[in-house]
Amino acid sequence: MATLVGLTYSPWTEKARWALDHQRVPYRFVEYLPLVGEAALRLASRRFRGKVTVPMLLDGAEVHDDSYTIARYAARHGRSPEPGGLFPAALDDEVSAWNARSDAMMAAGRALLLRRMAHDPLALQEAVPAPRALRSRLEPVARLGTWYLTSKYAIADRDEALDDRTLREGVKALTEALSRGDHLAGDGFTFADLAMCTAMQFVLPVDDRYIPLGPATRRCWTYSHLADEATAALAWRDRVYTRYRALR
Ligand SMILES: N[C@@H](CCC(=O)N[C@@H](CS)C(=O)NCC(=O)O)C(=O)O
């Protein structure tokens, strides 16, 4: 059986996991611990150079380190309940364009989130993988984790106004597309819908039933400048989750 290494709260992991679950592909999930888990991940994937990220899918000699290729793997190895599958051949370009949009929104959203997180001691404490009573004393551990991600993804070199614009334009493009129908590519559920739903996590997190977050973390993930203008896109995201995201 394949192993998926990922971070439960991460929208990239959710993108891969949703595709695997939707296609009914069996896998074992292993929770990743940023920084601490890196050496083991490099060893398991035999990636000794460059950046390693999760989600990562390991299936014998086959290694996939990107949510999009994991979803493609899911489409090859599973069976879709939808007639055309997650990647209908005729809609390939459209689906991958929406995925590129989702990736750009997520990179922008992460940069905006990490900036907010650095100033939110309660959210930092919730990120400490330790019993509640110890969390406030261990806040520096979470601060170290945030610093690590900030430097790994070169957040200081990013333009905050541009990140805001990228997220905003993503929501606008989504809202416009939804005025033409409930599915982004063709007339059924595809990876385009799934990818854009997961990107909306950086505007307002989805219900805890799908991705559990502590109250301070949820507040921190909420991008309030944009959430109020994104009501149609968020309502659509919630409808798609209810209909197509089975609870684990
Ligand atoms: N292109 C990758 C990007 C994945 C990605 O950025 N993963 C981040 C999520 S925050 C990660 O691995 N973070 C933990 C780390 O870098 O140690 C994908 O779509 O799967």
CSV table of C-alpha atoms and ligand atoms in Angstrom, one decimal:
chain,number,residue,atom,x,y,z
A,1,MET,CA,0.0,0.0,0.0
A,2,ALA,CA,1.2,3.5,-0.8
A,3,THR,CA,2.3,5.9,2.0
A,4,LEU,CA,1.3,9.5,2.0
A,5,VAL,CA,3.5,11.8,4.2
A,6,GLY,CA,1.8,15.1,4.9
A,7,LEU,CA,0.6,17.8,7.3
A,8,THR,CA,-3.1,17.4,8.2
A,9,TYR,CA,-3.7,21.1,8.3
A,10,SER,CA,-1.9,22.0,5.1
A,11,PRO,CA,-4.0,22.8,2.0
A,12,TRP,CA,-1.4,21.1,-0.2
A,13,THR,CA,-1.8,17.9,1.7
A,14,GLU,CA,-5.6,18.3,1.6
A,15,LYS,CA,-5.4,18.6,-2.2
A,16,ALA,CA,-3.5,15.3,-2.5
A,17,ARG,CA,-5.6,13.5,0.1
A,18,TRP,CA,-8.9,14.6,-1.2
A,19,ALA,CA,-7.9,13.2,-4.7
A,20,LEU,CA,-6.8,9.9,-3.2
A,21,ASP,CA,-9.9,9.6,-1.1
A,22,HIS,CA,-12.2,10.6,-3.9
A,23,GLN,CA,-10.6,7.9,-6.2
A,24,ARG,CA,-10.8,5.4,-3.3
A,25,VAL,CA,-7.1,4.7,-3.4
A,26,PRO,CA,-6.0,3.0,-0.2
A,27,TYR,CA,-2.9,4.6,1.5
A,28,ARG,CA,-1.3,4.9,4.9
A,29,PHE,CA,-1.1,8.5,6.2
A,30,VAL,CA,2.0,9.6,8.1
A,31,GLU,CA,2.0,13.0,9.8
A,32,TYR,CA,5.1,15.1,9.0
A,33,LEU,CA,6.9,17.2,11.5
A,34,PRO,CA,8.5,20.1,9.7
A,35,LEU,CA,12.3,20.4,10.4
A,36,VAL,CA,12.4,17.4,12.7
A,37,GLY,CA,11.0,15.0,10.0
A,38,GLU,CA,13.1,16.2,7.1
A,39,ALA,CA,16.0,13.7,7.4
A,40,ALA,CA,13.7,10.7,7.5
A,41,LEU,CA,11.7,12.1,4.5
A,42,ARG,CA,14.9,12.6,2.5
A,43,LEU,CA,15.9,9.0,3.3
A,44,ALA,CA,12.6,7.5,2.5
A,45,SER,CA,12.3,9.4,-0.8
A,46,ARG,CA,16.0,9.2,-1.6
A,47,ARG,CA,16.0,13.0,-2.3
A,48,PHE,CA,19.2,14.1,-0.8
A,49,ARG,CA,19.5,17.4,-2.5
A,50,GLY,CA,17.2,20.4,-2.9
A,51,LYS,CA,14.0,21.3,-1.2
A,52,VAL,CA,11.8,18.5,0.1
A,53,THR,CA,8.1,19.3,0.6
A,54,VAL,CA,5.0,17.4,1.6
A,55,PRO,CA,2.6,15.9,0.5
A,56,MET,CA,4.9,13.2,-0.6
A,57,LEU,CA,3.5,9.8,-1.9
A,58,LEU,CA,5.8,6.8,-1.7
A,59,ASP,CA,4.8,3.6,-3.5
A,60,GLY,CA,7.7,1.2,-3.9
A,61,ALA,CA,10.2,2.9,-6.2
A,62,GLU,CA,7.6,5.5,-7.3
A,63,VAL,CA,7.9,8.8,-5.5
A,64,HIS,CA,5.6,11.8,-6.0
A,65,ASP,CA,6.4,15.1,-4.3
A,66,ASP,CA,3.7,17.3,-5.7
A,67,SER,CA,0.0,17.4,-4.9
A,68,TYR,CA,-0.8,17.6,-8.7
A,69,THR,CA,1.2,14.5,-9.6
A,70,ILE,CA,-0.3,12.7,-6.5
A,71,ALA,CA,-3.7,13.5,-7.8
A,72,ARG,CA,-2.7,12.2,-11.2
A,73,TYR,CA,-1.5,9.0,-9.5
A,74,ALA,CA,-4.9,8.8,-7.8
A,75,ALA,CA,-6.6,9.1,-11.1
A,76,ARG,CA,-4.5,6.3,-12.6
A,77,HIS,CA,-4.8,3.9,-9.6
A,78,GLY,CA,-8.3,4.5,-8.4
A,79,ARG,CA,-11.8,4.6,-9.7
A,80,SER,CA,-13.7,7.8,-9.9
A,81,PRO,CA,-17.4,8.0,-8.8
A,82,GLU,CA,-17.7,10.8,-11.4
A,83,PRO,CA,-18.3,9.7,-15.1
A,84,GLY,CA,-15.4,11.8,-16.6
A,85,GLY,CA,-13.0,11.3,-13.6
A,86,LEU,CA,-10.9,14.1,-12.0
A,87,PHE,CA,-9.0,14.7,-15.2
A,88,PRO,CA,-11.2,14.4,-18.2
A,89,ALA,CA,-8.8,14.3,-21.2
A,90,ALA,CA,-10.7,16.9,-23.2
A,91,LEU,CA,-10.4,19.4,-20.3
A,92,ASP,CA,-6.7,18.9,-19.5
A,93,ASP,CA,-5.6,22.4,-20.2
A,94,GLU,CA,-8.5,24.0,-18.3
A,95,VAL,CA,-7.9,21.8,-15.3
A,96,SER,CA,-4.2,22.4,-15.2
A,97,ALA,CA,-4.7,26.2,-15.6
A,98,TRP,CA,-7.0,26.2,-12.5
A,99,ASN,CA,-4.4,24.1,-10.6
A,100,ALA,CA,-1.7,26.7,-11.5
A,101,ARG,CA,-4.1,29.4,-10.2
A,102,SER,CA,-4.6,27.4,-7.0
A,103,ASP,CA,-0.8,27.0,-6.6
A,104,ALA,CA,-0.2,30.7,-7.0
A,105,MET,CA,-3.0,31.5,-4.5
A,106,MET,CA,-1.6,29.0,-2.0
A,107,ALA,CA,2.0,30.4,-2.2
A,108,ALA,CA,0.6,33.9,-1.7
A,109,GLY,CA,-1.7,32.8,1.1
A,110,ARG,CA,1.2,31.0,2.9
A,111,ALA,CA,3.3,34.2,2.8
A,112,LEU,CA,0.5,36.3,4.2
A,113,LEU,CA,-0.3,33.7,6.8
A,114,LEU,CA,3.3,33.3,8.0
A,115,ARG,CA,3.5,37.1,8.5
A,116,ARG,CA,0.3,37.0,10.7
A,117,MET,CA,1.4,33.9,12.5
A,118,ALA,CA,4.7,35.5,13.6
A,119,HIS,CA,2.7,38.1,15.6
A,120,ASP,CA,0.1,35.7,17.1
A,121,PRO,CA,1.4,34.0,20.3
A,122,LEU,CA,-1.8,32.0,20.8
A,123,ALA,CA,-1.7,30.5,17.3
A,124,LEU,CA,2.0,29.7,17.8
A,125,GLN,CA,1.2,27.9,21.0
A,126,GLU,CA,-1.5,25.8,19.3
A,127,ALA,CA,1.1,24.8,16.7
A,128,VAL,CA,3.3,23.2,19.4
A,129,PRO,CA,3.0,19.4,19.1
A,130,ALA,CA,2.8,19.0,22.9
A,131,PRO,CA,0.2,18.7,25.7
A,132,ARG,CA,-1.7,21.9,26.3
A,133,ALA,CA,-0.1,22.6,29.7
A,134,LEU,CA,3.3,22.8,28.2
A,135,ARG,CA,2.5,24.8,25.1
A,136,SER,CA,3.1,28.3,26.4
A,137,ARG,CA,6.5,27.4,27.6
A,138,LEU,CA,7.3,25.7,24.3
A,139,GLU,CA,6.2,28.7,22.2
A,140,PRO,CA,9.8,29.2,21.0
A,141,VAL,CA,9.6,25.8,19.3
A,142,ALA,CA,6.7,27.0,17.2
A,143,ARG,CA,8.5,30.3,16.6
A,144,LEU,CA,11.5,28.3,15.3
A,145,GLY,CA,9.2,26.3,13.0
A,146,THR,CA,7.7,29.5,11.6
A,147,TRP,CA,11.1,31.0,11.1
A,148,TYR,CA,12.2,27.8,9.3
A,149,LEU,CA,9.2,28.0,6.9
A,150,THR,CA,9.7,31.8,6.5
A,151,SER,CA,13.3,31.3,5.4
A,152,LYS,CA,12.7,28.0,3.3
A,153,TYR,CA,10.0,29.8,1.3
A,154,ALA,CA,11.9,33.1,1.1
A,155,ILE,CA,8.9,35.0,2.6
A,156,ALA,CA,11.0,38.1,3.3
A,157,ASP,CA,11.7,38.5,-0.4
A,158,ARG,CA,8.1,38.4,-1.4
A,159,ASP,CA,6.0,41.5,-2.1
A,160,GLU,CA,3.1,41.6,0.4
A,161,ALA,CA,0.9,43.8,-1.8
A,162,LEU,CA,1.5,41.4,-4.7
A,163,ASP,CA,0.5,38.4,-2.6
A,164,ASP,CA,-2.6,40.2,-1.6
A,165,ARG,CA,-3.4,40.9,-5.2
A,166,THR,CA,-2.8,37.3,-6.2
A,167,LEU,CA,-5.2,35.9,-3.6
A,168,ARG,CA,-7.8,38.6,-4.5
A,169,GLU,CA,-7.5,38.0,-8.3
A,170,GLY,CA,-7.9,34.2,-7.6
A,171,VAL,CA,-11.1,34.9,-5.7
A,172,LYS,CA,-12.4,37.2,-8.4
A,173,ALA,CA,-11.6,34.7,-11.2
A,174,LEU,CA,-13.4,32.0,-9.2
A,175,THR,CA,-16.4,34.2,-8.5
A,176,GLU,CA,-16.7,35.1,-12.2
A,177,ALA,CA,-16.4,31.4,-13.3
A,178,LEU,CA,-19.1,30.4,-10.8
A,179,SER,CA,-21.6,32.9,-12.4
A,180,ARG,CA,-21.5,30.5,-15.4
A,181,GLY,CA,-22.0,27.3,-13.5
A,182,ASP,CA,-21.2,25.3,-10.4
A,183,HIS,CA,-18.2,23.5,-12.0
A,184,LEU,CA,-15.0,25.1,-13.2
A,185,ALA,CA,-14.1,22.8,-16.0
A,186,GLY,CA,-16.9,21.0,-17.9
A,187,ASP,CA,-20.1,20.2,-16.2
A,188,GLY,CA,-18.9,17.7,-13.5
A,189,PHE,CA,-16.7,17.6,-10.5
A,190,THR,CA,-13.0,17.7,-11.6
A,191,PHE,CA,-9.6,18.4,-10.0
A,192,ALA,CA,-10.2,22.1,-11.0
A,193,ASP,CA,-12.9,22.3,-8.4
A,194,LEU,CA,-10.9,20.4,-5.8
A,195,ALA,CA,-7.8,22.6,-6.3
A,196,MET,CA,-9.7,25.9,-6.0
A,197,CYS,CA,-11.7,24.7,-3.0
A,198,THR,CA,-8.4,23.9,-1.2
A,199,ALA,CA,-6.9,27.3,-2.1
A,200,MET,CA,-9.8,29.0,-0.4
A,201,GLN,CA,-8.5,27.7,2.9
A,202,PHE,CA,-6.2,30.7,2.9
A,203,VAL,CA,-9.2,33.1,2.8
A,204,LEU,CA,-11.4,31.3,5.4
A,205,PRO,CA,-10.7,27.8,6.7
A,206,VAL,CA,-13.2,25.1,5.9
A,207,ASP,CA,-15.3,23.5,8.7
A,208,ASP,CA,-13.3,21.7,11.4
A,209,ARG,CA,-14.9,18.4,10.4
A,210,TYR,CA,-12.7,18.4,7.3
A,211,ILE,CA,-9.5,20.2,8.6
A,212,PRO,CA,-9.4,20.6,12.4
A,213,LEU,CA,-7.7,23.8,13.6
A,214,GLY,CA,-7.5,25.3,17.1
A,215,PRO,CA,-9.5,28.5,17.6
A,216,ALA,CA,-6.5,30.9,17.5
A,217,THR,CA,-5.1,29.1,14.5
A,218,ARG,CA,-8.5,29.4,12.7
A,219,ARG,CA,-8.6,33.1,13.4
A,220,CYS,CA,-5.0,33.5,12.2
A,221,TRP,CA,-5.8,31.6,8.9
A,222,THR,CA,-8.8,33.9,8.3
A,223,TYR,CA,-7.8,36.6,5.8
A,224,SER,CA,-10.4,39.1,7.0
A,225,HIS,CA,-9.6,41.7,4.3
A,226,LEU,CA,-10.9,39.3,1.7
A,227,ALA,CA,-13.2,36.9,3.4
A,228,ASP,CA,-16.1,39.4,3.4
A,229,GLU,CA,-15.8,39.9,-0.3
A,230,ALA,CA,-15.5,36.2,-1.0
A,231,THR,CA,-18.9,35.0,0.3
A,232,ALA,CA,-20.1,33.5,-3.0
A,233,ALA,CA,-16.8,31.6,-3.6
A,234,LEU,CA,-16.8,30.5,0.1
A,235,ALA,CA,-20.4,29.3,-0.1
A,236,TRP,CA,-19.5,27.3,-3.2
A,237,ARG,CA,-16.5,25.8,-1.5
A,238,ASP,CA,-18.6,24.7,1.4
A,239,ARG,CA,-21.2,23.1,-1.0
A,240,VAL,CA,-18.5,21.3,-2.9
A,241,TYR,CA,-17.0,20.0,0.4
A,242,THR,CA,-20.4,18.7,1.6
A,243,ARG,CA,-21.1,17.0,-1.7
A,244,TYR,CA,-17.7,15.6,-2.7
A,245,ARG,CA,-15.5,15.4,0.3
A,246,ALA,CA,-16.3,12.2,2.3
A,247,LEU,CA,-15.4,12.5,6.0
A,248,ARG,CA,-12.5,10.3,6.9
B,1,LIG,N1,4.4,21.8,-5.0
B,1,LIG,C1,4.2,21.2,-3.8
B,1,LIG,C2,4.2,22.3,-2.7
B,1,LIG,C3,4.0,21.7,-1.4
B,1,LIG,C4,4.4,22.6,-0.2
B,1,LIG,O1,4.6,23.8,-0.4
B,1,LIG,N2,4.4,22.0,1.0
B,1,LIG,C5,4.7,22.8,2.2
B,1,LIG,C6,3.4,23.0,2.9
B,1,LIG,S1,3.5,24.3,4.0
B,1,LIG,C7,5.6,22.0,3.1
B,1,LIG,O2,6.1,20.9,2.8
B,1,LIG,N3,5.9,22.5,4.3
B,1,LIG,C8,6.7,21.8,5.3
B,1,LIG,C9,8.2,22.0,5.0
B,1,LIG,O3,8.5,22.7,4.0
B,1,LIG,O4,9.0,21.5,5.8
B,1,LIG,C10,2.8,20.6,-3.9
B,1,LIG,O5,1.8,21.1,-4.5
B,1,LIG,O6,2.6,19.5,-3.3
